[in-house]
Amino acid sequence: MTGLRRLTGIIICSCLMWAAPAAADPISELNVIAADTIFAGGRPAGAAPLLDFAMVHAAIHDAVQAYEKRFQPYAVHIPDASGSPLAAVAAAARDVLVNRFPLQTASIHSKYLLFLTNHGLTEADEGRLVGEAAAIAIIARRANDGSYPTPPPPADLGGTGAGQWRPTPPALAAFSAPWLGAVEPFTMDFNEQFRARRPPALTSREYARDYNEVKALGGPVGYAGVTRTPDQTQIGYFWSGNTIALFEGMIRGLVGECEMGAEQRYCESLSRLGDSARLFALANLAGADAGIRAWNSKKYYNFWRPITAIQQLLPGDNDGNPQTEADATWTSLIATPPYPDYTSGANNLSGSFTTIVTRFFDTDKVTFKVSTTAAQAIPNERTYHRFSDLADEVVDARIYLGIHFRFADTAARKEGTHVARQAFNHFLRPVHDRGHDHQKECVDQE
């Protein structure tokens, strides 16, 4: 790793092209650098973007708290911090990114130097050592966490029985990242924690209801029997882009509004550098675990996608439900992603991110905007007045796209909400609050 040096006295605890001005929130600037790097790829196969963002922002948070000492660190207490906190956060981000993306080392270092220059700093600033220490700690803590399985697992092609996921057209690709649900969690106590109850039986009324809903709302534009409105189609397209990028942008937008002098009450929670660092860290630690939570459920239940359920191409695909009618020519509005239906990854993320910001700002009622990477979305920006409004829309959007049953969306949103509540209640707490006044999240599990 470039430029890493050890500090004594450390206690280890159990795309976008960047040219941001110095006036912007420094943590948001580093988030853009991270996004630019993470979405460009060029790393060993295996790690997922959610894990990368969580590591970067955990290190940034710990680097800031070496100075502010207002909130508990995630991975390391760093005593006797000197130099600039901005030099520290820059070095923390740089070293985690270089560790995760060694093929991008030159580009990462170039952006690091530009960040320092924009903030009137040099590599000689002693804050660099603080950031390097924070990066060392999170890298050590996540070593052998399962995000780089060796050897890679064999291709997972699911099953061929009724209710079982299998590769979907047109790509017919194997289960993407089937190992993700077994990666060591960041804030959950164990991988199976908060797992949703099993999906409804194929012969149940609930299954028939959701089957017929996605069949009517999720087919292609102009397909016979599709009742989705043009507005609903645009909602679907909006949420068909890079969901991780959208939520990272949402956090940057919330912080940026306050940097620009917005008078919304929530801005009172963002008075210091450590506040935005903590917000990004909490959102991404919870987001990483929400991704792990979703993939754990997907692997465990291996539930088929709507396209397979509706087409029923194999004799064994008959669901035995008299209230469902197969259609061998039905397809989803967009290509179905290559992994099982239950539970929805996008809704796990929306549940976790919206819960974190609601708890962080102590309000659901905030007016904010988000942008999508989806080229088909017109417009590509939407305005919401409550965080819960966004989460509600993501549930519907995945149905409009034809890629999820409603029960997969609602169960996922609950999973992500439970993950985020635990993360907020027990991690990065104020230094005098050890979390003892917060009850552990408990849900029924099978």
CSV table of C-alpha atoms in Angstrom, one decimal, residues 24-247:
chain,number,residue,atom,x,y,z
A,24,ALA,CA,-17.5,21.8,-1.0
A,25,ASP,CA,-17.9,19.5,2.0
A,26,PRO,CA,-14.5,17.7,2.1
A,27,ILE,CA,-16.2,14.4,3.0
A,28,SER,CA,-18.5,14.7,0.0
A,29,GLU,CA,-15.4,15.4,-2.2
A,30,LEU,CA,-13.8,12.2,-1.0
A,31,ASN,CA,-17.0,10.3,-1.6
A,32,VAL,CA,-16.9,11.4,-5.2
A,33,ILE,CA,-13.3,10.2,-5.5
A,34,ALA,CA,-14.3,6.9,-4.0
A,35,ALA,CA,-17.3,6.6,-6.3
A,36,ASP,CA,-15.1,7.4,-9.3
A,37,THR,CA,-12.7,4.7,-8.3
A,38,ILE,CA,-15.1,2.0,-7.2
A,39,PHE,CA,-17.4,2.2,-10.2
A,40,ALA,CA,-14.4,2.2,-12.6
A,41,GLY,CA,-13.5,-1.2,-11.3
A,42,GLY,CA,-10.1,-2.7,-12.1
A,43,ARG,CA,-9.7,-4.8,-9.0
A,44,PRO,CA,-9.5,-8.5,-8.2
A,45,ALA,CA,-12.8,-10.2,-8.9
A,46,GLY,CA,-15.0,-10.6,-5.8
A,47,ALA,CA,-15.5,-7.5,-3.8
A,48,ALA,CA,-18.8,-5.5,-4.0
A,49,PRO,CA,-19.1,-1.7,-4.2
A,50,LEU,CA,-21.0,-1.6,-0.9
A,51,LEU,CA,-18.1,-3.1,1.0
A,52,ASP,CA,-15.7,-0.7,-0.6
A,53,PHE,CA,-17.7,2.4,0.4
A,54,ALA,CA,-18.1,1.1,3.9
A,55,MET,CA,-14.4,0.6,4.4
A,56,VAL,CA,-13.5,4.1,2.9
A,57,HIS,CA,-16.0,5.9,5.1
A,58,ALA,CA,-15.2,4.0,8.3
A,59,ALA,CA,-11.6,5.0,7.9
A,60,ILE,CA,-12.5,8.6,7.2
A,61,HIS,CA,-14.7,8.7,10.3
A,62,ASP,CA,-12.0,7.3,12.5
A,63,ALA,CA,-9.5,9.8,11.1
A,64,VAL,CA,-11.8,12.7,12.0
A,65,GLN,CA,-12.5,11.4,15.5
A,66,ALA,CA,-8.8,11.2,16.2
A,67,TYR,CA,-9.2,15.0,16.4
A,68,GLU,CA,-12.7,15.7,17.5
A,69,LYS,CA,-13.2,12.8,19.9
A,70,ARG,CA,-17.0,13.3,19.9
A,71,PHE,CA,-18.0,9.9,18.6
A,72,GLN,CA,-16.8,6.4,19.0
A,73,PRO,CA,-14.5,5.2,16.3
A,74,TYR,CA,-15.4,2.1,14.2
A,75,ALA,CA,-12.0,0.3,14.1
A,76,VAL,CA,-9.3,2.3,15.9
A,77,HIS,CA,-8.6,4.9,18.6
A,78,ILE,CA,-5.7,7.1,17.4
A,79,PRO,CA,-4.1,9.1,20.3
A,80,ASP,CA,-2.2,12.4,20.1
A,81,ALA,CA,-3.3,13.3,16.6
A,82,SER,CA,-1.5,16.3,15.0
A,83,GLY,CA,-1.6,18.0,11.7
A,84,SER,CA,-4.7,18.8,9.6
A,85,PRO,CA,-7.8,16.7,9.8
A,86,LEU,CA,-8.3,17.2,6.1
A,87,ALA,CA,-4.9,15.7,5.4
A,88,ALA,CA,-5.9,12.8,7.6
A,89,VAL,CA,-9.2,12.1,5.9
A,90,ALA,CA,-7.6,12.3,2.5
A,91,ALA,CA,-4.9,9.8,3.4
A,92,ALA,CA,-7.4,7.5,5.0
A,93,ALA,CA,-9.5,7.4,1.8
A,94,ARG,CA,-6.5,7.1,-0.5
A,95,ASP,CA,-5.0,4.2,1.3
A,96,VAL,CA,-8.2,2.2,1.6
A,97,LEU,CA,-8.9,2.8,-2.1
A,98,VAL,CA,-5.3,1.8,-3.1
A,99,ASN,CA,-5.7,-1.4,-1.1
A,100,ARG,CA,-9.0,-2.3,-2.8
A,101,PHE,CA,-8.0,-1.1,-6.3
A,102,PRO,CA,-4.3,-1.5,-6.7
A,103,LEU,CA,-4.5,-1.2,-10.5
A,104,GLN,CA,-5.8,2.4,-10.0
A,105,THR,CA,-3.0,3.5,-7.7
A,106,ALA,CA,-1.7,6.3,-9.9
A,107,SER,CA,-5.1,7.8,-10.5
A,108,ILE,CA,-6.1,7.6,-6.9
A,109,HIS,CA,-2.8,9.2,-5.8
A,110,SER,CA,-3.3,12.0,-8.4
A,111,LYS,CA,-6.7,12.8,-7.0
A,112,TYR,CA,-5.4,12.7,-3.5
A,113,LEU,CA,-2.7,15.3,-4.4
A,114,LEU,CA,-5.3,17.5,-6.0
A,115,PHE,CA,-7.5,17.3,-2.9
A,116,LEU,CA,-4.6,18.5,-0.8
A,117,THR,CA,-3.8,21.3,-3.2
A,118,ASN,CA,-7.4,22.5,-3.3
A,119,HIS,CA,-7.3,22.7,0.5
A,120,GLY,CA,-3.9,24.4,0.8
A,121,LEU,CA,-2.2,21.3,2.1
A,122,THR,CA,0.9,19.2,1.2
A,123,GLU,CA,2.0,15.6,1.7
A,124,ALA,CA,4.2,16.8,4.5
A,125,ASP,CA,1.3,17.5,6.8
A,126,GLU,CA,1.4,15.3,9.8
A,127,GLY,CA,-2.3,14.5,9.5
A,128,ARG,CA,-1.3,12.1,6.8
A,129,LEU,CA,0.0,9.7,9.5
A,130,VAL,CA,-3.4,9.8,11.3
A,131,GLY,CA,-5.2,8.9,8.1
A,132,GLU,CA,-2.8,6.1,7.3
A,133,ALA,CA,-3.4,4.7,10.8
A,134,ALA,CA,-7.1,4.7,10.2
A,135,ALA,CA,-6.7,2.9,6.9
A,136,ILE,CA,-4.4,0.3,8.4
A,137,ALA,CA,-7.0,-0.5,11.1
A,138,ILE,CA,-10.0,-1.0,8.8
A,139,ILE,CA,-7.9,-3.0,6.3
A,140,ALA,CA,-6.7,-5.3,9.1
A,141,ARG,CA,-10.2,-5.6,10.5
A,142,ARG,CA,-11.6,-6.6,7.1
A,143,ALA,CA,-8.8,-9.0,6.1
A,144,ASN,CA,-10.1,-12.4,5.2
A,145,ASP,CA,-13.7,-11.2,5.5
A,146,GLY,CA,-14.9,-13.3,2.6
A,147,SER,CA,-15.1,-10.5,0.0
A,148,TYR,CA,-12.3,-12.1,-2.0
A,149,PRO,CA,-13.2,-15.8,-2.0
A,150,THR,CA,-10.3,-18.0,-2.9
A,151,PRO,CA,-10.8,-20.1,-4.9
A,152,PRO,CA,-13.9,-18.5,-6.4
A,153,PRO,CA,-17.1,-20.5,-5.8
A,154,PRO,CA,-18.5,-22.6,-8.7
A,155,ALA,CA,-21.2,-21.1,-10.8
A,156,ASP,CA,-24.6,-21.2,-9.1
A,157,LEU,CA,-27.3,-22.0,-11.6
A,158,GLY,CA,-30.1,-22.4,-9.0
A,159,GLY,CA,-32.7,-25.1,-9.5
A,160,THR,CA,-35.4,-26.1,-12.0
A,161,GLY,CA,-38.4,-26.8,-9.7
A,162,ALA,CA,-41.4,-24.7,-9.1
A,163,GLY,CA,-40.5,-21.6,-7.1
A,164,GLN,CA,-36.7,-22.1,-7.6
A,165,TRP,CA,-34.6,-19.4,-9.2
A,166,ARG,CA,-32.6,-20.2,-12.3
A,167,PRO,CA,-30.8,-18.0,-14.9
A,168,THR,CA,-33.1,-15.7,-16.7
A,169,PRO,CA,-33.2,-14.4,-20.3
A,170,PRO,CA,-31.7,-12.9,-22.3
A,171,ALA,CA,-28.3,-13.3,-20.7
A,172,LEU,CA,-29.0,-16.6,-18.8
A,173,ALA,CA,-26.2,-15.6,-16.5
A,174,ALA,CA,-25.3,-17.5,-13.3
A,175,PHE,CA,-26.0,-16.1,-9.8
A,176,SER,CA,-23.9,-12.9,-9.5
A,177,ALA,CA,-21.8,-12.7,-6.4
A,178,PRO,CA,-23.4,-15.7,-4.6
A,179,TRP,CA,-20.7,-15.4,-1.9
A,180,LEU,CA,-21.8,-11.9,-0.8
A,181,GLY,CA,-24.4,-13.1,1.8
A,182,ALA,CA,-21.6,-14.9,3.7
A,183,VAL,CA,-19.2,-11.9,3.9
A,184,GLU,CA,-18.4,-10.9,7.5
A,185,PRO,CA,-20.9,-8.2,8.5
A,186,PHE,CA,-19.9,-4.7,9.5
A,187,THR,CA,-22.6,-4.0,12.1
A,188,MET,CA,-24.8,-7.1,12.3
A,189,ASP,CA,-24.1,-9.7,14.9
A,190,PHE,CA,-24.2,-12.6,12.4
A,191,ASN,CA,-25.0,-13.1,8.8
A,192,GLU,CA,-28.5,-14.6,9.4
A,193,GLN,CA,-29.6,-11.7,11.6
A,194,PHE,CA,-32.8,-10.0,10.5
A,195,ARG,CA,-33.4,-12.5,7.7
A,196,ALA,CA,-36.9,-12.2,6.4
A,197,ARG,CA,-39.5,-14.9,6.9
A,198,ARG,CA,-39.9,-17.3,4.0
A,199,PRO,CA,-41.8,-16.0,1.0
A,200,PRO,CA,-45.5,-16.9,0.7
A,201,ALA,CA,-46.4,-20.4,-0.6
A,202,LEU,CA,-47.0,-20.7,-4.3
A,203,THR,CA,-50.5,-21.8,-3.6
A,204,SER,CA,-51.4,-18.9,-1.4
A,205,ARG,CA,-53.6,-15.9,-2.1
A,206,GLU,CA,-50.8,-13.5,-1.3
A,207,TYR,CA,-48.6,-15.1,-4.0
A,208,ALA,CA,-51.4,-15.0,-6.5
A,209,ARG,CA,-52.1,-11.4,-5.8
A,210,ASP,CA,-48.5,-10.3,-6.2
A,211,TYR,CA,-48.0,-12.6,-9.2
A,212,ASN,CA,-50.9,-10.9,-11.0
A,213,GLU,CA,-49.8,-7.5,-10.0
A,214,VAL,CA,-46.3,-7.8,-11.4
A,215,LYS,CA,-47.7,-9.5,-14.5
A,216,ALA,CA,-50.0,-6.5,-15.1
A,217,LEU,CA,-47.6,-3.7,-14.2
A,218,GLY,CA,-44.2,-5.1,-15.1
A,219,GLY,CA,-44.4,-6.1,-18.7
A,220,PRO,CA,-42.9,-4.3,-21.7
A,221,VAL,CA,-44.4,-1.1,-23.0
A,222,GLY,CA,-47.3,-1.9,-25.3
A,223,TYR,CA,-47.6,-5.5,-24.3
A,224,ALA,CA,-51.2,-6.8,-24.2
A,225,GLY,CA,-52.6,-6.7,-20.7
A,226,VAL,CA,-50.0,-4.3,-19.2
A,227,THR,CA,-51.8,-1.6,-17.2
A,228,ARG,CA,-48.8,0.5,-16.1
A,229,THR,CA,-49.2,4.2,-16.8
A,230,PRO,CA,-46.5,6.4,-18.5
A,231,ASP,CA,-45.7,8.0,-15.1
A,232,GLN,CA,-45.2,4.5,-13.5
A,233,THR,CA,-43.0,3.5,-16.4
A,234,GLN,CA,-40.8,6.6,-15.7
A,235,ILE,CA,-40.7,5.7,-12.0
A,236,GLY,CA,-39.5,2.3,-12.9
A,237,TYR,CA,-36.8,3.5,-15.3
A,238,PHE,CA,-35.6,6.0,-12.7
A,239,TRP,CA,-34.9,3.2,-10.3
A,240,SER,CA,-33.3,1.0,-12.9
A,241,GLY,CA,-29.9,2.7,-12.8
A,242,ASN,CA,-27.0,2.3,-10.4
A,243,THR,CA,-28.8,2.3,-7.0
A,244,ILE,CA,-25.7,2.5,-5.0
A,245,ALA,CA,-24.6,5.6,-6.9
A,246,LEU,CA,-28.0,7.1,-6.4
A,247,PHE,CA,-27.9,6.7,-2.6
